[in-house]
PDB file of C-alpha atoms in Angstrom:
ATOM      1  CA  MET Y   1    -104.519 -19.387 -13.077  1.00 40.00           C
ATOM      2  CA  ILE Y   2    -104.886 -17.313  -9.498  1.00 46.00           C
ATOM      3  CA  LEU Y   3    -107.309 -15.168  -9.080  1.00 47.00           C
ATOM      4  CA  ILE Y   4    -105.931 -13.139  -6.103  1.00 51.00           C
ATOM      5  CA  LEU Y   5    -109.035 -11.805  -3.636  1.00 49.00           C
ATOM      6  CA  GLN Y   6    -109.759  -9.183  -1.984  1.00 47.00           C
ATOM      7  CA  HIS Y   7    -110.019 -10.179   0.977  1.00 46.00           C
ATOM      8  CA  ASP Y   8    -107.017 -12.869  -0.524  1.00 50.00           C
ATOM      9  CA  CYS Y   9    -105.393  -9.285   0.269  1.00 50.00           C
ATOM     10  CA  SER Y  10    -106.471  -7.299   2.830  1.00 50.00           C
ATOM     11  CA  ASP Y  11    -106.805 -10.106   5.707  1.00 53.00           C
ATOM     12  CA  HIS Y  12    -102.481 -10.125   5.356  1.00 56.00           C
ATOM     13  CA  ALA Y  13     -99.902  -7.041   5.667  1.00 80.00           C
ATOM     14  CA  TYR Y  14     -97.340  -6.373   3.373  1.00 90.00           C
ATOM     15  CA  PHE Y  15     -93.821  -6.312   3.370  1.00 94.00           C
ATOM     16  CA  LYS Y  16     -91.076  -4.675   2.025  1.00 95.00           C
ATOM     17  CA  GLY Y  17     -88.404  -6.201   0.453  1.00 96.00           C
ATOM     18  CA  LYS Y  18     -85.710  -4.681  -1.000  1.00 97.00           C
ATOM     19  CA  VAL Y  19     -85.548  -5.947  -5.352  1.00 96.00           C
ATOM     20  CA  ASP Y  20     -82.316  -8.320  -6.319  1.00 94.00           C
ATOM     21  CA  ILE Y  21     -82.286  -7.003  -9.972  1.00 93.00           C
ATOM     22  CA  GLU Y  22     -83.284  -4.404 -11.766  1.00 94.00           C
ATOM     23  CA  ILE Y  23     -86.958  -4.206 -13.094  1.00 92.00           C
ATOM     24  CA  VAL Y  24     -88.598  -2.251 -16.442  1.00 89.00           C
ATOM     25  CA  PRO Y  25     -91.909  -1.329 -15.096  1.00 87.00           C
ATOM     26  CA  ASP Y  26     -95.145  -0.759 -17.062  1.00 84.00           C
ATOM     27  CA  MET Y  27     -96.085   2.829 -17.224  1.00 84.00           C
ATOM     28  CA  THR Y  28     -99.718   2.421 -16.867  1.00 84.00           C
ATOM     29  CA  ASN Y  29    -100.601  -0.828 -15.530  1.00 82.00           C
ATOM     30  CA  ARG Y  30     -99.238  -2.179 -12.144  1.00 83.00           C
ATOM     31  CA  LYS Y  31     -97.025  -5.834 -12.492  1.00 85.00           C
ATOM     32  CA  LEU Y  32     -97.451  -8.574 -10.309  1.00 88.00           C
ATOM     33  CA  LEU Y  33     -94.247 -10.724 -10.309  1.00 90.00           C
ATOM     34  CA  TRP Y  34     -93.231 -14.604  -8.829  1.00 90.00           C
ATOM     35  CA  GLY Y  35     -90.764 -13.642  -6.264  1.00 93.00           C
ATOM     36  CA  HIS Y  36     -88.969 -15.867  -3.388  1.00 94.00           C
ATOM     37  CA  TYR Y  37     -88.503 -13.985   0.221  1.00 96.00           C
ATOM     38  CA  LYS Y  38     -86.046 -13.801   2.554  1.00 96.00           C
ATOM     39  CA  ALA Y  39     -85.233 -12.850   5.545  1.00 94.00           C
ATOM     40  CA  GLN Y  40     -82.156 -11.666   6.725  1.00 94.00           C
ATOM     41  CA  GLU Y  41     -80.688 -11.194  10.654  1.00 95.00           C
ATOM     42  CA  ASN Y  42     -81.234  -7.585  10.208  1.00 94.00           C
ATOM     43  CA  GLY Y  43     -84.919  -8.230  10.242  1.00 92.00           C
ATOM     44  CA  GLU Y  44     -85.484  -6.835   6.213  1.00 95.00           C
ATOM     45  CA  TYR Y  45     -86.296  -8.833   3.548  1.00 97.00           C
ATOM     46  CA  ILE Y  46     -84.527  -9.923   0.422  1.00 97.00           C
ATOM     47  CA  LEU Y  47     -87.029  -9.850  -2.947  1.00 96.00           C
ATOM     48  CA  GLU Y  48     -85.239 -12.563  -5.603  1.00 94.00           C
ATOM     49  CA  ILE Y  49     -87.879 -12.328  -8.465  1.00 92.00           C
ATOM     50  CA  ILE Y  50     -88.158 -15.215 -10.665  1.00 88.00           C
ATOM     51  CA  ASP Y  51     -86.948 -15.403 -14.308  1.00 79.00           C
ATOM     52  CA  GLN Y  52     -89.008 -16.832 -17.034  1.00 68.00           C
ATOM     53  CA  GLN Y  53     -92.763 -14.405 -16.260  1.00 60.00           C
ATOM     54  CA  GLN Y  54     -94.295 -16.113 -19.198  1.00 67.00           C
ATOM     55  CA  PRO Y  55     -97.679 -17.176 -19.439  1.00 67.00           C
ATOM     56  CA  TYR Y  56     -98.802 -20.779 -19.092  1.00 69.00           C
ATOM     57  CA  GLN Y  57     -95.054 -21.868 -16.960  1.00 68.00           C
ATOM     58  CA  ILE Y  58     -95.571 -23.795 -13.544  1.00 69.00           C
ATOM     59  CA  GLU Y  59     -91.892 -23.941 -12.732  1.00 73.00           C
ATOM     60  CA  PRO Y  60     -92.102 -19.678 -11.599  1.00 69.00           C
ATOM     61  CA  PHE Y  61     -95.013 -20.476  -8.670  1.00 71.00           C
ATOM     62  CA  VAL Y  62     -93.831 -23.878  -7.748  1.00 78.00           C
ATOM     63  CA  GLN Y  63     -90.406 -22.088  -6.605  1.00 82.00           C
ATOM     64  CA  ALA Y  64     -92.165 -18.874  -5.928  1.00 89.00           C
ATOM     65  CA  ASN Y  65     -92.881 -17.926  -2.055  1.00 93.00           C
ATOM     66  CA  CYS Y  66     -94.504 -14.081  -2.685  1.00 94.00           C
ATOM     67  CA  ILE Y  67     -96.424 -11.837  -5.110  1.00 92.00           C
ATOM     68  CA  VAL Y  68     -93.959  -8.873  -5.629  1.00 93.00           C
ATOM     69  CA  MET Y  69     -96.219  -5.451  -6.693  1.00 92.00           C
ATOM     70  CA  VAL Y  70     -94.515  -3.704  -9.666  1.00 91.00           C
ATOM     71  CA  PRO Y  71     -95.754   0.311  -9.932  1.00 88.00           C
ATOM     72  CA  PHE Y  72     -96.971   1.293 -13.048  1.00 85.00           C
ATOM     73  CA  GLN Y  73     -93.152   4.543 -13.004  1.00 84.00           C
ATOM     74  CA  GLU Y  74     -91.872   5.306 -16.110  1.00 83.00           C
ATOM     75  CA  GLN Y  75     -88.799   5.218 -14.241  1.00 90.00           C
ATOM     76  CA  THR Y  76     -86.747   1.806 -13.824  1.00 93.00           C
ATOM     77  CA  ILE Y  77     -86.668   0.150 -10.684  1.00 93.00           C
ATOM     78  CA  ALA Y  78     -82.630   0.218  -9.563  1.00 95.00           C
ATOM     79  CA  LYS Y  79     -81.396  -3.280  -8.158  1.00 96.00           C
ATOM     80  CA  GLY Y  80     -81.866  -2.131  -4.164  1.00 95.00           C
ATOM     81  CA  THR Y  81     -85.464  -0.660  -4.090  1.00 95.00           C
ATOM     82  CA  ASP Y  82     -88.004  -1.536  -1.574  1.00 96.00           C
ATOM     83  CA  LEU Y  83     -90.677  -2.864  -2.779  1.00 95.00           C
ATOM     84  CA  TYR Y  84     -93.695  -4.089  -1.667  1.00 94.00           C
ATOM     85  CA  PHE Y  85     -94.642  -7.873  -1.565  1.00 95.00           C
ATOM     86  CA  THR Y  86     -96.768 -10.879   0.302  1.00 93.00           C
ATOM     87  CA  LYS Y  87     -96.426 -14.292   1.551  1.00 92.00           C
ATOM     88  CA  ILE Y  88     -98.315 -16.540  -0.109  1.00 89.00           C
ATOM     89  CA  ASP Y  89     -96.270 -19.265   1.557  1.00 81.00           C
ATOM     90  CA  GLU Y  90     -98.717 -18.648   4.804  1.00 68.00           C
ATOM     91  CA  VAL Y  91    -102.112 -19.611   5.284  1.00 51.00           C
TER      92      VAL Y  91
END
């Protein structure tokens, strides 16, 4: 189990990146998804959301280099939408 502590998030900057797939958000809660960010030459980030995000799976954690924060809302989030993420591959 990984805990995101308040000081972990407040000490590190949040970044914006464009998601590579359509995401169905939860209408009442935020989601945290494992992701893999890639920087482009123009300075923008592309966020690849890692599949099979089920409890007790180690593969997404091993592949991920960021945690993507999905806001709670009713509408589906379209591919190419900017979402915030925090890097977990840097200390």
